[in-house]
Amino acid sequence: MARKKRNQAEEAVNPLAENVHIQGAGVVKDEAIVDTLKDNFMPYAMSVILSRAIPEIDGFKPSHRKLLYTMYNMGLLQGGTVKSANIVGRTMQLNPHGDASIYETMIRLSRGNESLLYPYVESKGNFGKAYSRNMMYAASRYTEAKLAPISKELFEDINKNTVDFVDNYDNTMKEPTLLPVSFPSILCNVTTGIAVGMASSIASFNLGELCETTIALIKNPSHDVSETLLAPDFIGGGYIIYNKDELDKIYETGRGSVKVRAKYTYDKKYNCIDITEIPPTTTSEAIIDKIVELVKTNKVRELSDIRDETDLKGLRITLDLKRGTDADKLMQKLYKMTPLEDNFSCNFNVLINGVPKVLGVRDILNAWIEFRLNCVRRRVQFTYDKKAERLHLLHGLEKILLDIDKAIKIVRETEAEADVVPNLMIGFGIDKVQAEYVAEIKLRHLNREYIVKRIQDIEDLTKELQELEGILASKNKQKKIIVKELGEVEKKYSGERKSQILYEVESFNESVEVEVPDYPVTLFITKEGYLNKIRTANLRMSGEQKVKEGDEVIKTFECSNKDELLVFTDKYQVYKAKVDDFADSKASMLGTYVASKLEMEPDEKTVFICVIREYKGYMIFAFENGKVAKVDINAYETKTNRKKLIKAYSNKNPLVAVEYIEEDTELVLCSTSGRMLILNTGAISSKTTKDTIGVSVMTQKKKAKLESMHFYQEGEFEKAWRFRTKNLPAAGAVPGPADNTAQLTF
């Protein structure tokens, strides 16, 4: 009974109890996907496009505008810096999207971060660097900021009705929909944004060139933009590779790409290259990682070290060169293979009156001119209205001042204070506004000097209003104002180009083989797969070759540093490498582990290494079944830089031995039956197929198999004719007591 009462009480309190039904809950409703996208996705997409990712004609996204306007209201155009955390907190009154995103916006707008060609925020403290992904900015409680001097041009006359204001998100204050910028800020700084279904990527241009171009367009709408606007200009400097066709395409359509190249200097004293300016699309870490990768894959052999020496003085990547390296040729190669030369993709997508449009430079500047004309008209109209209001008051005062005694008499004889204004209106024929103004005049102003000055003010205001009327009636006069202001901006803030323009560029030719230093070396190959390369000139000064415990040197080659290596493995593969790929070493060092250097498979082992100077001669493969394959060495030559070839030899029978011969010679085949056979390789036809199974050379008795092969040496056998045969295959002969069987050792 008690439990039943408790359940009834819970149902009464809980609106989700079983006896309470929510209308439509649990009902599966069929709806077209088009309707779902229209009702749910489209509003989000439009919000991102219009209120987040795409800049407007004043050059700013809403997040930028809200931050800068907050700093303006804080009085940060003058005075010292304040804590960034304070600015971020105040900005949240307009932008309630979290302090982290607001602070990141400030970081990008700051001078210290070096993201913008003309930064709007002066910074104090660690604001990170745009050219480095590892140099992170400090927390907002540690840094300080204020508005940069150029920001004055963003807010000039903002309080003179030049732009519209709207309520903020909670209707507690007003914010501008646009800033009345007095220069084309939309093209002064790099702006990128990714919206839904569209994106924007705007390059930055030199302010001086931009102002000159805008002035020229105002004076002559058919002006050729490319005559005054040479090319984009980036804060990171570097070189702009001039391509007139591509630039004209950007100027006309707003789409295209600009090729930017890093700037470097060569230090002859230390034989190194210092890279000090890089493209805006990359970072120093990305460049270093790519160069290191090229060195590891032996595509770049001219470097001995690479360091990031960036400090308070700025960016610097140092490349230490090997002796004899041509720095300019190396940089041409690196431009081709690394982000040291990169494309800045242009997509000039701008919001014009709430509509996203991809416009060329000419169209953007024309749109900005129309926007600025509207700002100037509104400013002049605001000034005209204020002066007209002032003149209206002075006209009323003028009537009073002509008969001050009468005015005083009216005031003195009026019993109620509320009747003073009506009586003055009746007595002098003025309106209420004029009468209110007159009634508030101080007694000390009723003197001759004051009267003369006010009459003079009437004359001056009349002339000024006539001038303002002329401006409002003439578009040409409005344009002259814009031209004058642009000239002042250019004079104050324009500077030299950061990015130098290259009109003639030498490109890297991949078909030209990089010259490898040529000097004699000696290679030591050990049983466990180590290779040690020592300059032959230094060999006399070296001691005994060092090897791991249990290891031993099985082969020694005297060759050139320009020669190539073929490394055959037990996986029927051959790896190709250059002797130059292996660093010069000393006898006191173990050398390089070949399997690791050539990136072999984990369980792959080396079975044979040979040195190739020219691709002439043959590879000889001997198999357990007594067959021998003679493969033309040209089969291993490749036109590309492939490092690994599969099916390097036949996998049909176990391999016994491998030899490389430059010309036909005699080899000795040894069987487990004790028999030996002298083979003249000229008796075997060569094949171009690497994995050929070969031809039968030495017949084997039951359970016997070929076990070794070596070069024949004169005098090895007492009666060599016994081991030679005219026909193949042959069984060979058993060596006698007088034969030198020590040669059996392989």
XYZ file of C-alpha atoms in Angstrom:
746
model
C 0.000 0.000 0.000
C 2.818 2.354 0.974
C 4.723 1.514 -2.236
C 1.630 2.247 -4.341
C 1.206 5.659 -2.706
C 4.886 6.432 -3.280
C 4.606 5.562 -6.996
C 1.513 7.739 -7.310
C 3.369 10.622 -5.673
C 6.353 10.180 -8.037
C 4.036 10.191 -11.049
C 2.431 13.383 -9.840
C 5.829 15.087 -9.483
C 7.559 13.600 -12.555
C 6.188 15.039 -15.805
C 7.815 12.160 -17.731
C 5.887 9.462 -15.879
C 4.175 6.785 -17.939
C 0.774 8.462 -17.782
C 2.211 11.717 -19.241
C 2.517 11.744 -23.064
C 4.622 14.169 -25.150
C 2.981 14.979 -28.454
C 4.942 13.580 -31.406
C 7.528 11.800 -29.250
C 8.865 8.612 -30.817
C 7.119 9.201 -34.141
C 9.288 8.527 -37.222
C 8.544 11.174 -39.796
C 9.373 10.831 -43.490
C 11.016 13.955 -44.848
C 12.824 14.703 -48.093
C 16.562 15.216 -47.658
C 16.316 18.427 -49.666
C 13.891 19.841 -47.088
C 16.164 18.780 -44.218
C 19.157 20.496 -45.806
C 17.114 23.606 -46.510
C 15.707 23.873 -42.986
C 18.751 22.774 -40.969
C 21.946 23.083 -42.991
C 21.371 26.191 -45.095
C 20.917 28.576 -42.142
C 24.204 27.338 -40.705
C 25.960 27.680 -44.063
C 24.693 31.230 -44.524
C 25.755 32.160 -41.005
C 29.311 30.935 -41.639
C 29.502 32.731 -44.989
C 28.028 36.045 -43.870
C 29.120 36.273 -40.250
C 32.360 34.383 -39.876
C 34.671 33.345 -42.715
C 34.390 35.790 -45.637
C 35.756 39.360 -45.285
C 33.691 42.393 -46.235
C 34.670 45.433 -48.290
C 36.316 47.117 -45.288
C 38.789 44.216 -45.178
C 37.600 42.594 -41.972
C 35.677 39.593 -40.775
C 33.225 40.192 -37.899
C 35.678 38.787 -35.322
C 38.375 41.261 -36.421
C 35.959 44.189 -36.466
C 34.552 43.452 -32.998
C 38.041 43.193 -31.473
C 39.375 46.382 -33.062
C 36.233 48.374 -32.209
C 36.484 47.240 -28.582
C 40.111 48.379 -28.438
C 39.062 51.715 -29.994
C 36.393 52.210 -27.330
C 39.016 51.401 -24.670
C 41.039 54.394 -25.889
C 43.957 52.263 -27.046
C 44.814 54.524 -29.967
C 46.742 56.635 -27.475
C 48.634 55.859 -24.323
C 50.380 52.665 -23.308
C 49.556 49.010 -23.719
C 47.147 47.058 -21.528
C 46.987 43.366 -20.697
C 45.667 41.240 -23.521
C 43.406 39.378 -21.107
C 41.655 42.671 -20.338
C 41.074 43.346 -24.041
C 39.825 39.809 -24.628
C 37.394 40.074 -21.725
C 35.976 43.369 -22.962
C 35.637 42.013 -26.508
C 33.358 39.241 -25.279
C 30.657 41.893 -24.895
C 30.504 41.868 -28.705
C 31.902 38.442 -29.580
C 30.695 35.718 -27.168
C 32.598 32.863 -28.834
C 35.181 32.239 -26.132
C 38.352 33.960 -25.027
C 40.687 31.557 -26.876
C 39.336 32.392 -30.338
C 39.348 36.135 -29.568
C 42.957 36.001 -28.384
C 44.027 34.060 -31.493
C 42.392 36.777 -33.598
C 44.425 39.414 -31.746
C 47.590 37.357 -32.229
C 47.158 37.346 -35.986
C 46.463 41.099 -36.103
C 49.564 41.913 -34.047
C 52.939 43.177 -35.202
C 54.810 40.584 -33.142
C 53.232 37.598 -34.907
C 54.311 38.866 -38.347
C 51.191 37.615 -40.131
C 50.129 40.929 -41.662
C 51.988 43.317 -43.934
C 50.344 46.229 -42.085
C 49.465 45.038 -38.555
C 46.680 46.807 -36.678
C 47.799 45.871 -33.157
C 51.039 46.861 -31.439
C 52.205 43.998 -29.243
C 54.368 43.613 -26.184
C 55.501 40.157 -25.151
C 55.600 36.812 -26.932
C 52.990 36.755 -29.682
C 54.551 33.794 -31.522
C 55.621 33.795 -35.168
C 53.534 33.010 -38.226
C 56.562 31.433 -39.947
C 57.088 28.852 -37.198
C 54.621 26.264 -35.921
C 56.771 25.592 -32.846
C 57.120 29.203 -31.676
C 53.825 29.443 -29.815
C 52.430 32.629 -28.288
C 52.256 33.260 -24.538
C 49.005 33.275 -22.576
C 46.919 36.468 -22.653
C 47.724 37.256 -19.005
C 51.400 37.718 -19.903
C 51.127 39.838 -23.057
C 50.033 43.427 -23.676
C 48.652 45.292 -26.677
C 47.311 48.563 -28.069
C 46.167 49.790 -31.464
C 48.824 50.549 -34.076
C 48.955 54.111 -35.532
C 47.504 52.928 -38.842
C 44.351 51.843 -36.987
C 43.431 55.526 -36.715
C 42.534 55.338 -40.399
C 40.015 52.604 -39.602
C 37.971 54.686 -37.164
C 38.323 58.230 -38.493
C 34.881 59.912 -38.326
C 33.168 56.684 -37.177
C 31.043 58.845 -34.848
C 29.839 61.027 -37.731
C 27.256 58.576 -39.085
C 29.671 57.269 -41.729
C 28.556 53.645 -41.176
C 25.536 51.846 -39.755
C 25.435 50.539 -36.204
C 23.469 47.533 -34.934
C 22.743 45.991 -31.547
C 25.176 43.460 -30.160
C 24.080 39.900 -29.394
C 22.268 40.828 -26.141
C 21.040 44.291 -27.207
C 23.065 46.086 -24.529
C 25.319 48.130 -26.809
C 25.880 49.130 -30.424
C 28.568 47.946 -32.850
C 29.423 49.016 -36.420
C 28.476 46.818 -39.360
C 31.562 48.089 -41.235
C 34.524 50.325 -40.435
C 34.905 53.597 -42.434
C 38.420 52.728 -43.596
C 40.153 55.550 -45.454
C 42.310 53.201 -47.574
C 41.610 49.856 -49.339
C 42.455 47.656 -46.350
C 40.802 44.686 -48.072
C 43.919 44.321 -50.270
C 46.565 45.474 -47.776
C 46.809 42.276 -45.750
C 46.566 38.544 -46.360
C 43.097 37.301 -45.477
C 42.069 33.639 -45.670
C 38.848 31.951 -44.666
C 37.042 28.675 -45.243
C 33.255 28.875 -45.231
C 30.707 26.258 -46.292
C 30.934 25.530 -49.994
C 33.275 28.453 -50.595
C 36.515 29.976 -49.363
C 38.500 33.184 -49.567
C 42.214 33.793 -49.992
C 43.302 37.396 -50.529
C 46.928 38.357 -51.125
C 48.471 41.486 -49.640
C 49.742 44.429 -51.702
C 52.071 47.305 -50.956
C 50.093 50.230 -49.502
C 51.879 52.816 -51.641
C 51.176 50.952 -54.882
C 47.609 50.317 -53.758
C 46.899 53.975 -52.985
C 48.423 55.071 -56.302
C 46.314 52.512 -58.171
C 43.118 53.571 -56.380
C 43.800 57.235 -57.100
C 44.474 56.406 -60.746
C 41.192 54.457 -60.980
C 39.269 57.369 -59.438
C 40.721 59.727 -62.009
C 40.509 57.294 -64.911
C 38.179 54.246 -64.603
C 39.917 52.581 -67.592
C 43.354 52.771 -65.949
C 45.551 49.664 -66.429
C 45.931 48.320 -62.890
C 49.156 46.440 -63.677
C 50.981 49.702 -64.455
C 50.857 50.888 -60.843
C 50.173 47.667 -58.903
C 53.312 45.678 -59.692
C 52.661 42.436 -57.765
C 51.565 41.189 -54.331
C 53.790 42.018 -51.378
C 54.153 39.754 -48.327
C 55.324 40.441 -44.778
C 57.791 37.541 -45.005
C 59.549 39.133 -47.968
C 61.164 36.695 -50.382
C 61.018 36.946 -54.159
C 57.889 37.220 -56.305
C 58.389 35.303 -59.557
C 56.887 37.697 -62.094
C 54.357 36.143 -64.450
C 52.422 38.839 -66.305
C 49.730 36.523 -67.653
C 48.999 35.087 -64.204
C 48.983 38.513 -62.536
C 46.660 39.934 -65.193
C 44.359 36.990 -64.556
C 44.314 37.776 -60.812
C 43.743 41.476 -61.450
C 40.794 40.764 -63.737
C 39.177 37.622 -62.255
C 40.430 37.370 -58.671
C 41.684 33.829 -59.225
C 45.195 32.556 -59.893
C 48.423 31.933 -58.052
C 51.570 33.847 -57.196
C 54.874 32.001 -57.009
C 56.964 33.091 -54.015
C 60.598 32.091 -53.527
C 62.710 32.202 -50.372
C 65.638 34.610 -50.073
C 69.110 33.433 -49.080
C 72.705 34.577 -48.720
C 75.903 32.549 -49.099
C 78.569 32.868 -46.413
C 81.862 32.054 -48.147
C 83.836 32.112 -44.896
C 81.841 29.301 -43.288
C 80.693 27.660 -46.566
C 77.031 27.810 -45.596
C 73.712 29.179 -46.874
C 71.529 31.366 -44.635
C 67.821 31.408 -45.559
C 66.235 34.510 -44.025
C 62.921 34.973 -45.858
C 60.427 32.262 -46.815
C 57.034 32.101 -48.606
C 53.937 32.941 -46.517
C 52.408 29.513 -47.173
C 54.981 27.486 -45.250
C 56.951 27.355 -41.996
C 60.606 26.931 -41.152
C 59.915 23.487 -39.642
C 58.177 22.271 -42.805
C 61.152 23.358 -44.902
C 63.677 21.693 -42.603
C 61.663 18.453 -42.475
C 61.512 18.299 -46.272
C 65.233 18.947 -46.707
C 66.061 16.278 -44.112
C 63.839 13.836 -45.991
C 65.667 14.600 -49.256
C 69.030 14.048 -47.575
C 67.894 10.698 -46.147
C 66.696 9.527 -49.555
C 69.956 10.700 -51.158
C 68.195 13.153 -53.469
C 70.323 15.903 -51.925
C 73.954 15.014 -51.211
C 75.512 18.475 -51.008
C 74.622 19.162 -47.350
C 76.583 18.202 -44.264
C 74.228 19.790 -41.704
C 71.050 21.864 -41.355
C 70.128 24.055 -38.380
C 67.292 26.360 -37.346
C 69.099 29.459 -36.032
C 65.996 31.648 -35.667
C 66.389 34.110 -32.776
C 65.217 37.552 -31.687
C 66.777 39.031 -34.834
C 64.435 36.993 -37.006
C 64.209 33.879 -39.152
C 67.355 32.046 -40.218
C 67.783 28.501 -41.520
C 71.444 27.560 -42.003
C 72.605 24.908 -44.485
C 76.211 23.718 -44.123
C 77.615 22.697 -47.499
C 80.105 20.014 -48.434
C 83.363 21.171 -49.956
C 83.094 22.138 -53.617
C 79.311 22.598 -53.624
C 77.885 25.360 -55.806
C 75.481 27.222 -53.482
C 73.384 28.763 -56.279
C 72.889 25.449 -58.090
C 71.936 23.758 -54.821
C 69.327 26.427 -54.068
C 67.856 26.053 -57.559
C 67.460 22.369 -56.771
C 65.915 23.038 -53.348
C 63.502 25.582 -54.850
C 62.219 22.795 -57.090
C 61.989 20.089 -54.428
C 60.998 21.903 -51.207
C 58.541 24.591 -49.997
C 61.346 27.159 -50.348
C 59.410 28.014 -53.499
C 55.654 27.808 -53.170
C 52.453 29.133 -54.735
C 50.080 31.490 -52.952
C 46.641 30.637 -54.333
C 44.397 33.648 -54.829
C 40.624 33.506 -54.480
C 39.420 37.065 -53.952
C 36.019 36.223 -52.469
C 34.525 39.305 -50.753
C 31.137 40.136 -49.252
C 29.620 43.064 -51.151
C 26.360 44.270 -49.580
C 25.892 40.864 -47.985
C 26.538 38.904 -51.192
C 29.751 36.858 -51.638
C 31.468 37.699 -54.929
C 34.780 36.637 -56.446
C 36.186 39.844 -57.908
C 39.397 40.951 -59.536
C 41.558 43.714 -58.090
C 39.971 46.337 -60.355
C 36.426 45.383 -59.308
C 37.343 45.241 -55.623
C 38.894 48.711 -55.775
C 35.854 50.061 -57.629
C 33.583 48.531 -54.966
C 35.746 50.092 -52.243
C 35.573 53.488 -53.983
C 31.764 53.306 -53.977
C 31.805 52.280 -50.312
C 34.131 55.132 -49.439
C 32.067 57.625 -51.445
C 29.060 56.649 -49.349
C 31.087 57.135 -46.157
C 32.226 60.591 -47.309
C 28.666 61.591 -48.279
C 27.307 60.498 -44.922
C 30.121 62.302 -43.104
C 29.547 65.521 -45.072
C 25.794 65.267 -44.531
C 26.340 64.761 -40.804
C 28.607 67.813 -40.674
C 26.115 69.818 -42.771
C 23.227 68.940 -40.451
C 25.226 69.916 -37.366
C 26.298 73.244 -38.865
C 22.784 73.934 -40.174
C 21.430 73.309 -36.688
C 24.038 75.669 -35.264
C 23.201 78.329 -37.876
C 19.516 78.021 -37.075
C 20.265 78.732 -33.409
C 22.456 81.699 -34.300
C 19.734 83.178 -36.526
C 17.427 83.147 -33.508
C 20.170 84.672 -31.349
C 20.710 87.349 -34.019
C 17.124 88.559 -33.646
C 17.509 88.752 -29.872
C 20.816 90.568 -29.993
C 19.261 93.333 -32.154
C 17.084 94.328 -29.188
C 18.584 92.954 -25.996
C 16.620 95.352 -23.802
C 13.358 93.990 -25.164
C 14.469 90.429 -24.445
C 15.464 91.322 -20.883
C 12.148 93.101 -20.351
C 10.209 90.012 -21.557
C 12.123 87.735 -19.216
C 11.782 90.094 -16.235
C 8.070 90.653 -16.726
C 7.256 86.936 -17.149
C 5.934 85.593 -13.851
C 6.293 81.798 -14.488
C 9.560 80.277 -15.647
C 7.714 77.951 -17.983
C 6.346 80.997 -19.855
C 9.778 82.493 -20.679
C 10.292 80.464 -23.851
C 6.748 80.999 -25.239
C 6.968 84.735 -24.564
C 10.330 84.975 -26.367
C 8.876 83.066 -29.317
C 5.962 85.544 -29.525
C 8.082 88.622 -28.921
C 10.748 87.909 -31.586
C 9.042 85.485 -33.982
C 11.442 82.599 -33.348
C 10.766 78.873 -32.888
C 10.991 76.863 -29.697
C 14.507 75.507 -30.302
C 15.869 79.025 -30.885
C 14.004 80.379 -27.865
C 15.398 77.597 -25.622
C 18.941 78.422 -26.804
C 18.450 82.162 -26.175
C 16.960 81.605 -22.727
C 20.107 79.688 -21.675
C 22.533 82.499 -22.589
C 24.592 83.685 -19.639
C 24.296 87.302 -18.511
C 28.066 87.817 -19.041
C 27.622 87.178 -22.763
C 25.378 90.189 -23.284
C 28.272 92.400 -24.434
C 29.387 93.895 -27.701
C 32.279 91.470 -28.277
C 30.029 88.439 -27.947
C 27.463 89.969 -30.307
C 30.120 90.702 -32.981
C 31.576 87.182 -32.774
C 28.191 85.506 -33.138
C 27.334 87.632 -36.173
C 30.711 86.623 -37.679
C 29.902 82.966 -36.922
C 26.707 83.341 -38.949
C 28.683 84.552 -41.951
C 31.280 81.765 -41.611
C 28.666 79.032 -41.169
C 26.761 80.277 -44.193
C 29.893 79.972 -46.344
C 30.722 76.511 -44.925
C 27.208 75.249 -45.573
C 27.425 76.476 -49.144
C 30.693 74.525 -49.562
C 29.165 71.394 -48.007
C 26.144 71.693 -50.273
C 28.515 71.861 -53.220
C 30.264 68.673 -52.064
C 26.976 66.822 -51.577
C 25.845 67.862 -55.034
C 29.128 66.938 -56.781
C 30.520 63.402 -56.978
C 33.787 64.768 -58.370
C 34.335 66.837 -55.222
C 33.701 63.751 -53.094
C 36.280 61.849 -55.145
C 38.792 64.651 -54.619
C 38.362 64.243 -50.866
C 39.083 60.506 -51.166
C 42.131 61.174 -53.352
C 43.465 63.669 -50.811
C 42.966 61.239 -47.927
C 44.630 58.407 -49.862
C 47.628 60.632 -50.514
C 47.925 61.381 -46.802
C 47.681 57.690 -45.906
C 50.344 56.819 -48.482
C 52.641 59.505 -47.123
C 52.208 58.380 -43.495
C 52.245 54.601 -43.664
C 53.614 53.429 -46.994
C 57.085 51.946 -47.120
C 59.404 49.992 -49.396
C 58.296 46.629 -50.768
C 59.079 43.618 -48.592
C 58.976 41.122 -51.477
C 61.395 41.725 -54.325
C 60.175 41.040 -57.870
C 62.214 38.707 -60.088
C 61.523 39.202 -63.782
C 64.043 36.641 -65.052
C 64.398 33.352 -63.174
C 66.766 30.440 -63.675
C 64.927 27.173 -63.083
C 66.396 23.852 -61.970
C 66.783 21.259 -64.711
C 66.075 17.825 -63.255
C 67.642 16.120 -66.263
C 71.047 17.499 -65.324
C 72.737 15.012 -63.046
C 74.183 16.458 -59.900
C 77.955 16.184 -60.047
C 79.352 13.711 -57.533
C 82.891 14.272 -56.234
C 85.345 11.854 -57.846
C 88.141 10.460 -55.662
C 89.493 6.940 -54.987
C 88.037 5.036 -52.037
C 88.391 1.576 -50.528
C 85.313 -0.359 -49.437
C 85.403 -2.995 -46.705
C 82.438 -5.425 -46.675
C 81.945 -7.567 -43.549
C 80.218 -10.897 -43.137
C 77.382 -9.374 -41.088
C 76.598 -6.730 -43.706
C 78.580 -3.632 -42.690
C 80.193 -1.386 -45.299
C 83.001 1.001 -44.377
C 84.189 3.572 -46.942
C 87.655 5.069 -46.454
C 89.434 7.501 -48.761
C 92.331 5.611 -50.300
C 94.584 8.601 -49.612
C 93.852 8.214 -45.886
C 94.150 4.424 -45.849
C 97.873 4.380 -45.068
C 97.314 6.463 -41.955
C 94.504 4.184 -40.775
C 95.008 1.217 -38.537
C 93.390 -2.200 -38.789
C 89.751 -2.190 -39.872
C 87.487 -2.402 -36.820
C 84.666 -4.992 -36.860
C 82.105 -6.267 -34.368
C 82.979 -9.258 -32.233
C 82.447 -12.411 -34.301
C 82.389 -10.455 -37.574
C 85.074 -10.336 -40.274
C 85.919 -8.554 -43.533
C 85.028 -10.806 -46.464
C 85.567 -8.441 -49.414
C 87.566 -5.353 -50.225
C 86.971 -3.080 -53.223
C 89.153 -0.309 -54.575
C 86.920 1.974 -56.572
C 85.813 5.558 -57.189
C 83.368 7.588 -55.138
C 81.296 7.976 -58.332
C 80.761 4.224 -58.793
C 77.520 2.386 -58.056
C 76.724 -0.580 -55.831
C 74.434 -3.522 -56.558
C 73.349 -5.294 -53.382
C 71.638 -8.663 -53.944
C 69.542 -10.151 -51.141
C 68.006 -13.491 -50.220
C 64.561 -12.110 -51.163
C 65.515 -12.238 -54.885
C 65.840 -8.454 -54.952
C 68.673 -6.085 -55.771
C 69.139 -2.642 -54.186
C 70.955 0.072 -56.098
C 73.022 2.744 -54.406
C 75.890 5.083 -55.144
C 79.187 4.788 -53.336
C 78.755 8.512 -52.604
C 75.587 7.674 -50.641
C 77.812 6.234 -47.922
C 79.700 8.748 -45.811
C 83.493 8.721 -45.662
C 84.634 6.939 -42.532
C 87.700 5.730 -40.672
C 89.176 2.324 -39.953
C 88.387 2.829 -36.284
C 84.645 2.882 -37.062
C 82.338 -0.018 -37.889
C 80.925 1.718 -40.947
C 77.319 1.670 -42.178
C 74.888 -1.211 -41.803
C 73.878 -1.768 -45.420
C 70.423 -3.261 -44.717
C 69.435 -0.213 -42.666
C 70.901 2.286 -45.115
C 69.031 0.773 -48.063
C 65.827 0.291 -46.018
C 65.636 -3.450 -46.586
C 62.850 -5.595 -45.201
C 63.307 -6.638 -41.530
C 64.291 -10.271 -42.248
C 66.145 -9.568 -45.518
C 69.859 -10.434 -45.728
C 72.608 -9.479 -48.149
C 74.054 -12.311 -50.274
C 76.327 -10.381 -52.658
C 77.653 -6.853 -53.229
C 79.429 -5.668 -56.347
C 80.786 -2.341 -57.553
C 79.746 -1.057 -60.995
C 81.713 1.640 -62.768
C 80.010 1.249 -66.137
C 77.127 -1.014 -67.034
C 79.316 -3.428 -69.010
C 79.711 -7.138 -68.337
C 77.588 -9.875 -66.801
C 76.194 -11.206 -63.543
C 76.857 -14.943 -63.071
C 74.436 -16.860 -60.801
C 75.170 -20.493 -59.821
C 72.358 -22.673 -58.419
C 72.365 -25.914 -56.400
C 70.990 -27.960 -59.312
C 74.138 -27.232 -61.349
C 72.577 -24.584 -63.541
C 74.329 -21.260 -64.200
C 72.598 -18.037 -65.358
C 74.498 -15.361 -67.265
C 72.588 -12.049 -67.121
C 73.675 -8.952 -69.051
C 74.462 -6.214 -66.524
C 72.378 -3.777 -68.620
C 69.294 -5.530 -67.255
C 69.962 -3.751 -63.936
C 70.430 -0.304 -65.450
C 67.482 2.057 -64.971
C 66.797 5.495 -66.418
C 64.947 6.569 -63.275
C 66.335 6.717 -59.763
C 64.710 3.476 -58.647
C 66.431 2.079 -55.593
C 65.023 -1.460 -55.615
C 64.468 -4.024 -58.408
C 62.447 -7.171 -57.857
C 63.107 -10.545 -59.519
C 66.832 -9.824 -59.518
C 67.582 -13.523 -60.129
C 65.723 -16.830 -60.392
C 63.892 -18.219 -57.378
C 63.325 -21.674 -58.872
C 66.379 -23.221 -57.169
C 68.542 -22.217 -54.181
C 71.336 -19.787 -55.046
C 74.883 -20.975 -54.360
C 77.126 -18.148 -55.523
C 77.153 -14.855 -57.438
C 79.944 -13.129 -59.336
C 80.214 -9.982 -61.448
C 82.513 -10.180 -64.500
C 83.347 -7.324 -66.855
C 84.304 -9.765 -69.611
C 84.187 -13.514 -70.131
C 86.533 -15.491 -67.880
C 86.957 -18.914 -66.288
C 85.174 -19.953 -63.104
C 85.520 -23.093 -61.014
C 82.327 -24.903 -59.954
C 82.558 -27.202 -56.939
C 80.088 -30.019 -56.104
C 79.415 -31.765 -52.795
C 80.420 -34.983 -54.607
C 84.002 -33.678 -54.628
C 84.072 -32.986 -58.353
C 85.169 -29.671 -59.884
C 84.549 -28.124 -63.270
C 86.276 -25.208 -65.013
C 83.641 -23.156 -66.823
C 84.470 -20.607 -69.500
C 81.592 -18.119 -69.267
C 81.880 -17.481 -73.008
C 80.283 -20.902 -73.530
C 77.007 -19.623 -72.014
C 74.704 -17.246 -73.837
C 73.794 -14.103 -71.923
C 70.175 -13.193 -71.177
C 68.479 -9.844 -70.614
C 65.845 -11.397 -68.353
C 67.071 -11.022 -64.779
C 65.273 -14.060 -63.353
C 66.280 -16.536 -66.050
C 66.728 -20.088 -64.657
C 70.046 -20.474 -66.516
C 71.466 -23.478 -68.373
C 72.723 -26.853 -67.066
C 76.489 -26.676 -66.682
C 77.515 -29.303 -64.117
C 75.654 -32.588 -63.835
C 75.156 -33.889 -60.295
C 75.096 -37.407 -58.957
C 72.216 -38.515 -56.755
C 71.990 -36.388 -53.567
C 74.934 -34.266 -54.720
C 74.566 -30.533 -55.353
C 76.611 -27.547 -56.415
C 78.090 -25.898 -53.323
C 80.440 -23.102 -54.466
C 81.924 -21.103 -57.330
C 85.109 -19.039 -57.602
C 87.443 -17.471 -60.143
C 89.988 -19.868 -61.671
C 93.636 -19.021 -60.967
C 96.456 -20.244 -63.191
C 98.263 -23.191 -61.527
C 95.320 -24.093 -59.355
C 95.236 -27.586 -60.932
C 98.216 -29.736 -61.995
C 96.342 -30.918 -65.085
C 93.789 -28.220 -65.809
C 92.680 -29.940 -69.040
C 91.041 -32.646 -66.904
C 88.593 -30.085 -65.501
C 87.794 -28.393 -68.813
C 85.261 -29.811 -71.256
C 84.122 -29.051 -74.756
C 80.487 -29.912 -74.123
C 78.046 -28.779 -71.461
C 76.720 -30.035 -69.183
C 79.643 -32.014 -67.804
C 80.362 -33.898 -64.597
C 83.799 -32.396 -64.016
C 86.708 -34.224 -62.390
C 87.922 -35.110 -58.932
C 91.079 -33.162 -58.002
C 94.254 -35.099 -57.316
C 96.784 -34.745 -54.469
C 98.879 -32.308 -56.484
C 95.961 -29.920 -57.137
C 95.703 -26.755 -55.033
C 92.421 -27.491 -53.230
C 92.872 -24.453 -50.989
C 91.144 -22.508 -53.735
C 87.930 -24.219 -52.680
C 87.519 -21.699 -49.909
C 84.872 -19.145 -50.904
